[in-house]
Coordinates of C-alpha atoms and ligand atoms in Angstrom, one line a residue:
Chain F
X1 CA 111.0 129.0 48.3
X2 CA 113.0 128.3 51.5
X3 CA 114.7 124.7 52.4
X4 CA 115.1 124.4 56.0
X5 CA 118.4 122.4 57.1
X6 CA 115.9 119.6 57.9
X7 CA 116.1 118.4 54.4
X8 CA 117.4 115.0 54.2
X9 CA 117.5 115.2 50.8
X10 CA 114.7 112.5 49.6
X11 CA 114.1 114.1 46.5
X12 CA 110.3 113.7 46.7
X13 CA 109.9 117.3 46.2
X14 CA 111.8 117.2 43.2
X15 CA 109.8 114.2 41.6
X16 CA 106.3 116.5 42.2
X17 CA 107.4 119.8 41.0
X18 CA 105.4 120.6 38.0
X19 CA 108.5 122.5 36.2
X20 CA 111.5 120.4 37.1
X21 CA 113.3 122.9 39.2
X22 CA 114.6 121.2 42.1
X23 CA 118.2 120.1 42.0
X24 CA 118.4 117.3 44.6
X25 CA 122.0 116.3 46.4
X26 CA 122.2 115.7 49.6
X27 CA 119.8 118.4 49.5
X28 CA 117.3 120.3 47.4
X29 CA 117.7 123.1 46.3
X30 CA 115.5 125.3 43.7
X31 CA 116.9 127.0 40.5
X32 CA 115.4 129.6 38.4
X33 CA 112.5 127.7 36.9
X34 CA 110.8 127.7 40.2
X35 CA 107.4 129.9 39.6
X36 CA 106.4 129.9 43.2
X37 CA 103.5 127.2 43.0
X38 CA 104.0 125.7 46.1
X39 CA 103.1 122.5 44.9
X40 CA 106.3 121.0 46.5
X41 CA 105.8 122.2 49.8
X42 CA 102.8 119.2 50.6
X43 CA 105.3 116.7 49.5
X44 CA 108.0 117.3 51.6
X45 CA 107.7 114.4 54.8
X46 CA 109.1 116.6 57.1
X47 CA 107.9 120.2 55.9
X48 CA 111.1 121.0 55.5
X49 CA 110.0 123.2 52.6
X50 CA 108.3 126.9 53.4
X51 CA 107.2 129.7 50.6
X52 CA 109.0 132.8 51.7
Chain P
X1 CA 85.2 99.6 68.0
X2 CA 87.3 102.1 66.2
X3 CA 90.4 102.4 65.5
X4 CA 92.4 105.5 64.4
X5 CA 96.0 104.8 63.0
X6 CA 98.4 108.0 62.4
X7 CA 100.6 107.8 59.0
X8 CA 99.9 105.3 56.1
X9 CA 103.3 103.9 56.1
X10 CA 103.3 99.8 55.4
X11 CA 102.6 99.3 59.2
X12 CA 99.7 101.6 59.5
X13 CA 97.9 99.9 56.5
X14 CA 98.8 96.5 56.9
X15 CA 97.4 96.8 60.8
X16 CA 94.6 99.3 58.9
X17 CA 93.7 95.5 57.1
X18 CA 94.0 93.6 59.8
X19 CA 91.6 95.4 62.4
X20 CA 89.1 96.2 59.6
X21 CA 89.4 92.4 58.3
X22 CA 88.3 92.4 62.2
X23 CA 85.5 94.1 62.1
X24 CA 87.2 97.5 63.5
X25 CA 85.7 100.8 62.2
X26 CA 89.3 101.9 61.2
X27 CA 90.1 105.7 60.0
X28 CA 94.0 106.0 58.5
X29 CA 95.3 109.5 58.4
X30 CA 97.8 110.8 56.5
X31 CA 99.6 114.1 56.3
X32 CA 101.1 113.4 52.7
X33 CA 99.1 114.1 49.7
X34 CA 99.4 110.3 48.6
X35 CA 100.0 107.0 50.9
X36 CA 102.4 104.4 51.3
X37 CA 105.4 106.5 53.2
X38 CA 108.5 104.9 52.3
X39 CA 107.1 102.3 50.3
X40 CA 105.4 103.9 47.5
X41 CA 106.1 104.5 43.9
X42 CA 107.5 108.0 42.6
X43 CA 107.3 108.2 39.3
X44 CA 109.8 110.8 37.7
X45 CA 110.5 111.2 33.8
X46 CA 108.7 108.2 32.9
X47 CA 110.2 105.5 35.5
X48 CA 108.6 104.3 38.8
X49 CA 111.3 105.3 41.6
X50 CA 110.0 105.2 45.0
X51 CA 110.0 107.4 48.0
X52 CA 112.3 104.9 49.4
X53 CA 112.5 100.8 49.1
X54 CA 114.5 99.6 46.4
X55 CA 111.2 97.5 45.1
X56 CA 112.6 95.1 47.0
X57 CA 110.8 92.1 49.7
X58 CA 113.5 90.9 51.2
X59 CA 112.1 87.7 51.9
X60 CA 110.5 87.3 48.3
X61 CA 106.9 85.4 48.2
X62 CA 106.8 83.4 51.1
X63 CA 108.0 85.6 53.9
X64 CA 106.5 87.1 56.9
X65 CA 104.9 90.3 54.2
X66 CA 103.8 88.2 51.5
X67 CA 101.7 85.9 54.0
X68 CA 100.4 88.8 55.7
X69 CA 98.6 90.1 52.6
X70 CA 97.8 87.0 51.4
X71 CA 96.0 86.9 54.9
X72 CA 94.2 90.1 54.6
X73 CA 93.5 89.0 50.6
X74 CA 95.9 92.0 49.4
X75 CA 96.1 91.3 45.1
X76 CA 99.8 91.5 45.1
X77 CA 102.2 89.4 42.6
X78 CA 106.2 89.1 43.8
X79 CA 108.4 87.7 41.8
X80 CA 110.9 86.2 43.3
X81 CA 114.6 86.9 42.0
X82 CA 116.8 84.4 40.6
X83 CA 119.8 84.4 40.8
X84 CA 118.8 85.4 44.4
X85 CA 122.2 87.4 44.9
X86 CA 125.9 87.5 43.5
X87 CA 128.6 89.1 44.4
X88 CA 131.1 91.2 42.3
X89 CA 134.8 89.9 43.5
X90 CA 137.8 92.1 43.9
X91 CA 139.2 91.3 40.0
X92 CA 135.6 91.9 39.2
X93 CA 134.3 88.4 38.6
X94 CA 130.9 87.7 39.7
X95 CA 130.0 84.5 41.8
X96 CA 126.9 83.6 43.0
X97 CA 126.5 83.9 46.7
X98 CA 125.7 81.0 47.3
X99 CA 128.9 79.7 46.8
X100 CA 130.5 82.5 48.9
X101 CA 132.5 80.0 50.5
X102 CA 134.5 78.1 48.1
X103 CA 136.1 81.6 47.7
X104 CA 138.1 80.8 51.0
X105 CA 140.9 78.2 51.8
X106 CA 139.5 74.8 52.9
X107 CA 140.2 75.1 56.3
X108 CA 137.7 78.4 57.0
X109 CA 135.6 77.1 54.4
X110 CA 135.2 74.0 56.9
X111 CA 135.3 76.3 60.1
X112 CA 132.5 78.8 58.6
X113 CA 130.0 76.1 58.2
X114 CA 130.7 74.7 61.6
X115 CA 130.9 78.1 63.2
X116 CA 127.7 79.4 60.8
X117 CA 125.5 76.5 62.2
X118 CA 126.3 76.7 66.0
X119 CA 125.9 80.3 65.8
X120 CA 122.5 80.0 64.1
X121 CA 121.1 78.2 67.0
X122 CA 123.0 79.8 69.8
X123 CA 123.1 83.6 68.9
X124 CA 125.8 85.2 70.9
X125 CA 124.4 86.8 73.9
X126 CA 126.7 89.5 74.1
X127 CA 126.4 93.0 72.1
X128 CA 129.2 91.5 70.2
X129 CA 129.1 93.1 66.5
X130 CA 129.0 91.5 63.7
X131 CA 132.0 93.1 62.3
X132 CA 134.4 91.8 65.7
X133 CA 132.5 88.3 65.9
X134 CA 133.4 87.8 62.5
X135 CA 136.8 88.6 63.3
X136 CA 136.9 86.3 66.4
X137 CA 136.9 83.4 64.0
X138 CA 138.5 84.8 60.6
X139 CA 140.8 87.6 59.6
X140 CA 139.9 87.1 56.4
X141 CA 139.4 90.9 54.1
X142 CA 137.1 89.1 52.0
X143 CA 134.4 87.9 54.4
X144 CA 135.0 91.2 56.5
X145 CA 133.8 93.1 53.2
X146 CA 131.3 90.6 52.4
X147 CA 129.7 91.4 56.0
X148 CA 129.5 95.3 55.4
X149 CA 128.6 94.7 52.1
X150 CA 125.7 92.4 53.5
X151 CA 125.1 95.0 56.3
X152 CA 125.0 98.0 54.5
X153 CA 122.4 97.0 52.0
X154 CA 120.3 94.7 54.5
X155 CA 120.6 97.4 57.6
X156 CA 122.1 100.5 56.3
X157 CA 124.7 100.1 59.1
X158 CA 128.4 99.2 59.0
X159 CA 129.2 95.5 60.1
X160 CA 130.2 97.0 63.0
X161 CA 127.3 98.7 64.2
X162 CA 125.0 96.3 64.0
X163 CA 125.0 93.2 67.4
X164 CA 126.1 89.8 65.6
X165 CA 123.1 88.1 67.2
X166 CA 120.5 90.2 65.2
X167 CA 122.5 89.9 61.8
X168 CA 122.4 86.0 62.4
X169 CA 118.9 86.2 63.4
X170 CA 118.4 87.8 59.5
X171 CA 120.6 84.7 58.0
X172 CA 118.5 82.4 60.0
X173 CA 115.4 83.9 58.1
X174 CA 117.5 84.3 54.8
X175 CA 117.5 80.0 55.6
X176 CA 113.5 79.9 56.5
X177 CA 112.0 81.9 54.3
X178 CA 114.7 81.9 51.1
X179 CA 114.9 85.7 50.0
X180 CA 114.0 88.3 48.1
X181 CA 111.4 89.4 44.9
X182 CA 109.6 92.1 43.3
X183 CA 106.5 92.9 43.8
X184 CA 105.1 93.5 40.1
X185 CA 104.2 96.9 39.9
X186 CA 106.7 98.0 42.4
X187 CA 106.4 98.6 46.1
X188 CA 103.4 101.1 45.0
X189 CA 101.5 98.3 43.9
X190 CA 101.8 96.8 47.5
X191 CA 100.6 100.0 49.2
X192 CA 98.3 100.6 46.8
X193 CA 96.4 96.8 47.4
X194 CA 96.1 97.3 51.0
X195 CA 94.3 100.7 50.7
X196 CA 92.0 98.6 48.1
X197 CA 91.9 96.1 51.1
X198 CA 91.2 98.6 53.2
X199 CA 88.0 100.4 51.4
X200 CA 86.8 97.7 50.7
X201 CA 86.5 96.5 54.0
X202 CA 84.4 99.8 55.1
X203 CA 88.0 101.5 56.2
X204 CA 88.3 105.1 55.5
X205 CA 91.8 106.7 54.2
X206 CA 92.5 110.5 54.9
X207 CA 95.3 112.0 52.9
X208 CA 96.9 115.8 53.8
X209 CA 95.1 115.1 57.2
X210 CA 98.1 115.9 59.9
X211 CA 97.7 114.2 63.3
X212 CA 98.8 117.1 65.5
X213 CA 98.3 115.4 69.4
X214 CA 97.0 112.0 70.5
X215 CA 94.3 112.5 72.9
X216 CA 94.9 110.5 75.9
X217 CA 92.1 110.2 78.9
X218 CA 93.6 108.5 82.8
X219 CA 96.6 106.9 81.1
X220 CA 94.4 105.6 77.7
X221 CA 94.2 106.8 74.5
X222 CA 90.9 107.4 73.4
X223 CA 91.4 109.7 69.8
X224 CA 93.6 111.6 67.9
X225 CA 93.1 115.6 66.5
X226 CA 93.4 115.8 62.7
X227 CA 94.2 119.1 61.2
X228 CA 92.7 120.5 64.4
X229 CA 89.6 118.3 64.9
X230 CA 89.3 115.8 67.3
X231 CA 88.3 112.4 66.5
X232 CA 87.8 109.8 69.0
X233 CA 88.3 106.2 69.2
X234 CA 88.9 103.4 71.2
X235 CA 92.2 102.6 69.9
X236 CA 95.3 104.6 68.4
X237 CA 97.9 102.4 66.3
X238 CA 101.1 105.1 65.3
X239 CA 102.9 104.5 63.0
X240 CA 105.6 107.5 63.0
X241 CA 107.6 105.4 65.4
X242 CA 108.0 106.0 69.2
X243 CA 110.0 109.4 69.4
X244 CA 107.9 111.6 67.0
X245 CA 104.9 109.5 68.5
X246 CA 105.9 110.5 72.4
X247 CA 106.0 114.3 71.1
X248 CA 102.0 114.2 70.1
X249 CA 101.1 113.7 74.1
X250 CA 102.4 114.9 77.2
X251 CA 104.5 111.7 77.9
X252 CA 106.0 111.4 81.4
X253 CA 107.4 108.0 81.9
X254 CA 111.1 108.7 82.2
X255 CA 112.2 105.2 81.6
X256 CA 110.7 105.3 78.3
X257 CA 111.5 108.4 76.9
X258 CA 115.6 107.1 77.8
X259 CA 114.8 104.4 75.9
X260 CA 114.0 106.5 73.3
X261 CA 116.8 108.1 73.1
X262 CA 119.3 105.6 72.8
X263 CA 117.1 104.7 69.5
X264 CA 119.1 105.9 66.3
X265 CA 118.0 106.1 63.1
X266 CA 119.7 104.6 59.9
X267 CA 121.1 106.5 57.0
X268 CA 121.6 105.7 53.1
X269 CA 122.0 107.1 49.9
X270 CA 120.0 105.7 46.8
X271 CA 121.5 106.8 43.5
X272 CA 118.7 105.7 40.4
X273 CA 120.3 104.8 37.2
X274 CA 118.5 104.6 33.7
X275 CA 120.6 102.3 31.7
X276 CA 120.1 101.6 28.0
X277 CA 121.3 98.2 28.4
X278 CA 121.2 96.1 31.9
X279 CA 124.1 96.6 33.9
X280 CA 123.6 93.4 36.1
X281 CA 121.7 91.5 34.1
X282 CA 118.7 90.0 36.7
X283 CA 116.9 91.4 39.7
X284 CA 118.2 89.9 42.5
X285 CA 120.5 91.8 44.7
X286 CA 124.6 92.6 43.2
X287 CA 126.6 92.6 46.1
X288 CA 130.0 95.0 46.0
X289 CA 132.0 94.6 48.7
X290 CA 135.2 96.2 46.7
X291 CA 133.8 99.8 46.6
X292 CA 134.3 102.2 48.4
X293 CA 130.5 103.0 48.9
X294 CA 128.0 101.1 47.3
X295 CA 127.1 98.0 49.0
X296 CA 125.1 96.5 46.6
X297 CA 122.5 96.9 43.5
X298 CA 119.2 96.2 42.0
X299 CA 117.8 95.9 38.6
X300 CA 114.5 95.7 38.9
X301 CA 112.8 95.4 35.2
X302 CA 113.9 91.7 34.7
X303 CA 111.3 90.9 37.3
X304 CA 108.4 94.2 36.1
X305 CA 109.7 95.8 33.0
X306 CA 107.3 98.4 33.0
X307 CA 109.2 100.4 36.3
X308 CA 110.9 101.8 33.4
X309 CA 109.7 103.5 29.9
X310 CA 110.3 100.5 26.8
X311 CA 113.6 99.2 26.5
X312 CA 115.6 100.6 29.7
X313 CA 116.2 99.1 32.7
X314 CA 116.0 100.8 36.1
X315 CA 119.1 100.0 38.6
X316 CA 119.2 101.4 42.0
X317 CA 122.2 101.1 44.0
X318 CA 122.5 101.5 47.9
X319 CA 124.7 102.9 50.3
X320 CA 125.5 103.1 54.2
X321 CA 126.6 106.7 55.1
X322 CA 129.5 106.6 56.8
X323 CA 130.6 110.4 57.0
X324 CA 128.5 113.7 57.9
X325 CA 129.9 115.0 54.6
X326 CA 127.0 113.7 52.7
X327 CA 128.0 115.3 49.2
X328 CA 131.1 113.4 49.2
X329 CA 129.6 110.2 50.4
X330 CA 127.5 111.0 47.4
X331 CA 130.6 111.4 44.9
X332 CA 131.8 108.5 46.3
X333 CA 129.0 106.4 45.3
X334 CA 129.1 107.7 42.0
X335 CA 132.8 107.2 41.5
X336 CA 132.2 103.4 42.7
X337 CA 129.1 103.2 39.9
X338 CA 131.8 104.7 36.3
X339 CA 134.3 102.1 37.8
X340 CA 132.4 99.5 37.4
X341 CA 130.6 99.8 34.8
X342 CA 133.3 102.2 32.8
X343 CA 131.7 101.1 28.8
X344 CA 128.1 100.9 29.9
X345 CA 125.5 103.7 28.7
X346 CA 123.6 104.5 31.8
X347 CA 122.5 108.2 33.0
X348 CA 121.9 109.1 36.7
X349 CA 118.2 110.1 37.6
X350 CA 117.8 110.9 41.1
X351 CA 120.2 111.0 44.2
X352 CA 117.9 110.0 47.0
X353 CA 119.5 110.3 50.7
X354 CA 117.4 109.5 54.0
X355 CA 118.4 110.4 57.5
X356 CA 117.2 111.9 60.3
X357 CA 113.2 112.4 60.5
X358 CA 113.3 110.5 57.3
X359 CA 115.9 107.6 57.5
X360 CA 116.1 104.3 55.9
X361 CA 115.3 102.6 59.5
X362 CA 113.6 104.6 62.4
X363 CA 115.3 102.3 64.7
X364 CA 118.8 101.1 63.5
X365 CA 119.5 97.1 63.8
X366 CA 119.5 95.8 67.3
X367 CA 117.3 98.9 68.8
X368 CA 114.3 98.1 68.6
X369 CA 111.9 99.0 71.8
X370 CA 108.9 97.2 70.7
X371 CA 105.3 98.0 70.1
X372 CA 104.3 98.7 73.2
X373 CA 104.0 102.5 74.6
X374 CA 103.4 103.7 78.2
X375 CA 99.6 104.3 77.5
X376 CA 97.3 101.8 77.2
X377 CA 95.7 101.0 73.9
X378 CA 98.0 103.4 71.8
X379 CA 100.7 101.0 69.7
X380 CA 103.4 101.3 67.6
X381 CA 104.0 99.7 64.0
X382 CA 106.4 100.3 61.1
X383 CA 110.3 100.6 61.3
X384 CA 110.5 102.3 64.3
X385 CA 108.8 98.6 65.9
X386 CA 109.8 95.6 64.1
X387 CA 109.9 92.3 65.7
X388 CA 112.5 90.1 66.1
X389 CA 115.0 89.3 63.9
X390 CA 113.2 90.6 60.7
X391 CA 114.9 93.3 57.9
X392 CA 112.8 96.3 56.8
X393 CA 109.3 95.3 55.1
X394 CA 109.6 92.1 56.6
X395 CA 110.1 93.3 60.3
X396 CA 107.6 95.9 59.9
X397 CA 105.4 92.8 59.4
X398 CA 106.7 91.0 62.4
X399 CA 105.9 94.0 64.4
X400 CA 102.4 94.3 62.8
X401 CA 101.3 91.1 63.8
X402 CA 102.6 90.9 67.5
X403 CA 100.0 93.9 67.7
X404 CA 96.8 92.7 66.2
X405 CA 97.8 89.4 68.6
X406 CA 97.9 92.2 71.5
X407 CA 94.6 93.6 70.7
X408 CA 93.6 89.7 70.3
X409 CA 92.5 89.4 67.1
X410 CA 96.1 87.2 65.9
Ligands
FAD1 C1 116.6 104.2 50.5 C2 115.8 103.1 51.1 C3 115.7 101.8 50.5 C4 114.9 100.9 51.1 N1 114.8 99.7 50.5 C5 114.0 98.8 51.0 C6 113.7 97.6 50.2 O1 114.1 97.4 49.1 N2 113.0 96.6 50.8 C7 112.4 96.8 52.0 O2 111.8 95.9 52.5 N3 112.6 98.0 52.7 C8 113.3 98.9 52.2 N4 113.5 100.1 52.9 C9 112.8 100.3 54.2 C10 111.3 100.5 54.0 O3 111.1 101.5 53.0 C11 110.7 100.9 55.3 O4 111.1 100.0 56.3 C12 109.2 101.0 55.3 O5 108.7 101.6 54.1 C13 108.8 101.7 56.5 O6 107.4 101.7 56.7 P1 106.7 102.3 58.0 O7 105.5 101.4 58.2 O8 107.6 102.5 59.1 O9 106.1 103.6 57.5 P2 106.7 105.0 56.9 O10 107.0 104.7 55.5 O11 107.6 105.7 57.8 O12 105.3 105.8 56.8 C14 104.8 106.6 57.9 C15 103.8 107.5 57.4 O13 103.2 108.2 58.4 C16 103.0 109.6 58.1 N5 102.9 110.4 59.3 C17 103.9 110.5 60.2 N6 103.5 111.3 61.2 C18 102.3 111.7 60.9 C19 101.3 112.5 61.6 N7 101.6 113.1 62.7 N8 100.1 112.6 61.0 C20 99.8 112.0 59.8 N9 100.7 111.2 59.2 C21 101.9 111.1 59.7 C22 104.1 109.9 57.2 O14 103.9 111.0 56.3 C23 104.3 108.6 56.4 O15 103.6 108.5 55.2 C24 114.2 101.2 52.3 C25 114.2 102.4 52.8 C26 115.0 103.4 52.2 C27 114.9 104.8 52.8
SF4_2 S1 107.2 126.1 44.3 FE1 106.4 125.0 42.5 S2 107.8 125.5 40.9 FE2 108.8 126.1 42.8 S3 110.1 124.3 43.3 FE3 108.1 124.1 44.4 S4 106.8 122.8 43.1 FE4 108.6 123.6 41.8
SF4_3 S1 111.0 116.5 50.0 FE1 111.8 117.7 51.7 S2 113.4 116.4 52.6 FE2 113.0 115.6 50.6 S3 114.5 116.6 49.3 FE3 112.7 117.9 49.2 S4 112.9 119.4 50.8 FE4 114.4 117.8 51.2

């Protein structure tokens, strides 16, 4: 998953994601647990969130 | 008539309430998967965060919010805080802030009140901040903290970015309506009542339905295009605030979009705190002016303990960003939170920060451009169009009703 520099760093993404792997500080970013769902992308406000 | 409203933000649904209270056909669209924008709840490992607010109504149950949904018949409880707010001293002693002023020699005490009530009813003219209008009358460190302390939690701004006249317009409504409260079930539960208003008026609520272009026909907006689909209506309330709102049509009035740009957004950092034992000890608001960062805190479960799982307590603390470096503003917030409370058992659960496309306040303290747009019968509401005078939820209200009183239905 790819977090544009948009990313205010709400943590909402990190809230929905099914397998806790979003690290939020200032920004999010995804460790190892991610499994590609793309649940997280919906919940970003300002899509700053894209699946490549 | 029918109204479409873009975004489900507190604006969008407390005007979505309104018109269909008014017999408006209304349609609310939403490109999140759940509603409520900024003021809904999040829940994460068994507490109810929020996608922003810090649960908080600033003017408790009888401001400018809490009579709006009384109005529309919104189920909503707020408990209003008591203590309404302290404030932790520089030796750490906490007063209440009421009594703010005995902390100065007699002579400014007497000169504050003086100064305090002329003020009130003449606002300086003048784009005077608050920070160098304090300082016109007292060089005094502790009421020049108290004010960014007071700023930064109220506005997200520094004392002096914000005009004086607009922060005195906020005390002058701090007088009128006495502040803050809780609503029970946390800003969620607010959200959540109008879109239960909203149904059951005949009102329809579209989630993961993106609003990509406002239609507009000889200088009118007549619909909106959802995921692609046009819709039309005879009326289009936004309530993404003016600059993402101008990008959705081809918008050529010059003087407005300058406007616009002069509109900044607010920043602030929200660090969520599970504590196995309270660390302020009510739910009104814990003023810090001798941090470094934090400008104040919340404790939310003495007013709804159930924002938390059984026997902790959720405290939120709030900061103004004043650097770009935002992980450092960050460290510095948490620094400020183990100084003061150095022997308490607490754990950090989220580091929530807003800017940008996604601020604390679409349109900083003092900027507001109104409701109004350059096409007819396409409106503004939420934080990027409060009225006069009124902080966050309570603003957002302000704004909402000079619109339904625009489209005359008051
Ligand atoms: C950290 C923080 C703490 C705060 N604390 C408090 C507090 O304690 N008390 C308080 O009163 N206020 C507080 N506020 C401010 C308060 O949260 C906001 O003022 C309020 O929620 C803003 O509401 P709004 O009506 O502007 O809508 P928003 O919340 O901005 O909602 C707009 C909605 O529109 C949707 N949208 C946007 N564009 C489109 C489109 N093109 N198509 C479809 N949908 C779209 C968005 O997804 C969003 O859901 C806080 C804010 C933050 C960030
Ligand atoms: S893609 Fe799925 S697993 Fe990966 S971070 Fe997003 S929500 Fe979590
Ligand atoms: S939801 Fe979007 S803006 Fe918020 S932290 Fe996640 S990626 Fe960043």
């Amino acid at each position: 998953m790819k977090v544009s520099m948009d990313c205010v760093g709400c943590g909402q993404c990190a809230a929905y994601c099914p397998y806790d792997a979003i690290m939020v500080f200032g920004r999010a970013v995804m460790n190892d647990k991610c499994i590609e769902c793309g649940t997280c992308i919906d919940y970003c406000p300002i899509s700053a969130i894209s699946g490549d | 008539m029918k109204a479409s409203i873009i975004g489900s933000g507190l604006g969008g649904l407390l005007t979505a309430a309104k018109l269909s209270k008014a017999g408006f056909e209304v349609d609310v669209f939403e490109r999140l998967p759940f509603i409520g924008g900024r003021f809904a709840n999040l829940p994460y490992k068994g507490f109810q965060l929020s996608t922003g607010a810090l649960h908080m109504i600033p003017h408790g149950s009888r401001g400018p919010l809490a009579q709006m949904l009384s109005e529309v018949g919104a189920n909503v409880k707020i408990i209003d805080s008591k203590p309404m707010a302290m404030i932790r001293k520089e030796n750490d002693e906490i007063i209440d802030f009421g009594d703010f002023r005995n902390e100065l020699p007699i002579t400014k005490k007497v000169k504050l009140g003086t100064i305090l009530a002329y003020s009130l009813k003449f606002k300086p003219e003048s784009n005077i901040s608050f920070r160098d209008w304090t300082l016109k009358y007292f060089d005094d460190d502790f009421l020049l903290r108290l004010a960014d302390s007071f700023c930064g939690w109220a506005l997200s701004l520094r004392a002096k970015d914000v005009p004086a006249r607009e922060v005195l317009e906020t005390i002058g409504n701090m007088y009128r309506y006495k502040g803050s409260g809780v609503p029970v079930g946390g800003c969620g539960a607010v959200t959540g009542a109008l879109a239960d208003i909203i149904r059951s008026n005949g009102g329809r609520l579209h989630t993961r339905s993106h609003v990509d272009r406002i239609i507009i026909e000889k200088e009118k907006a007549v619909g909106v295009s959802v995921n692609g689909k046009e819709k039309y209506a005879d009326l289009v309330i936004s309530n993404s605030g003016h600059a993402q709102t101008c990008k959705l049509y081809d918008c050529k009035d010059k003087d407005y979009l300058e406007k616009i740009k002069a509109v900044r957004p607010s920043k602030g950092i929200k660090i969520c705190v599970s504590a196995d034992e309270p660390l302020i000890g009510h739910s009104g608001v814990y003023f810090t002016p001798y941090t470094e960062r934090i400008n104040g805190i919340n404790e939310v479960t003495h007013s709804d303990p159930n924002l938390a799982p059984a026997g902790k307590h959720l405290v939120m603390s709030h900061q103004a960003v004043i650097s770009d470096d935002i992980r450092r503003e960050i460290d510095l917030g948490l620094s400020d939170l183990k100084r003061m409370f150095p022997h308490k058992k607490y754990e950090i659960l989220l580091v929530q920060s807003y800017s940008n496309g996604w601020p604390v306040n679409r349109a900083a303290s003092g900027k507001d451009i109104g409701n109004r747009t350059p096409v007819s019968d396409l409106y503004i509401v939420g934080d990027g169009a409060k009225g006069k005078g009124g902080i966050e939820v309570e603003g957002v209200s302000l704004g909402v009703r000079n619109v339904v009183r625009e489209i005359g239905i008051a």
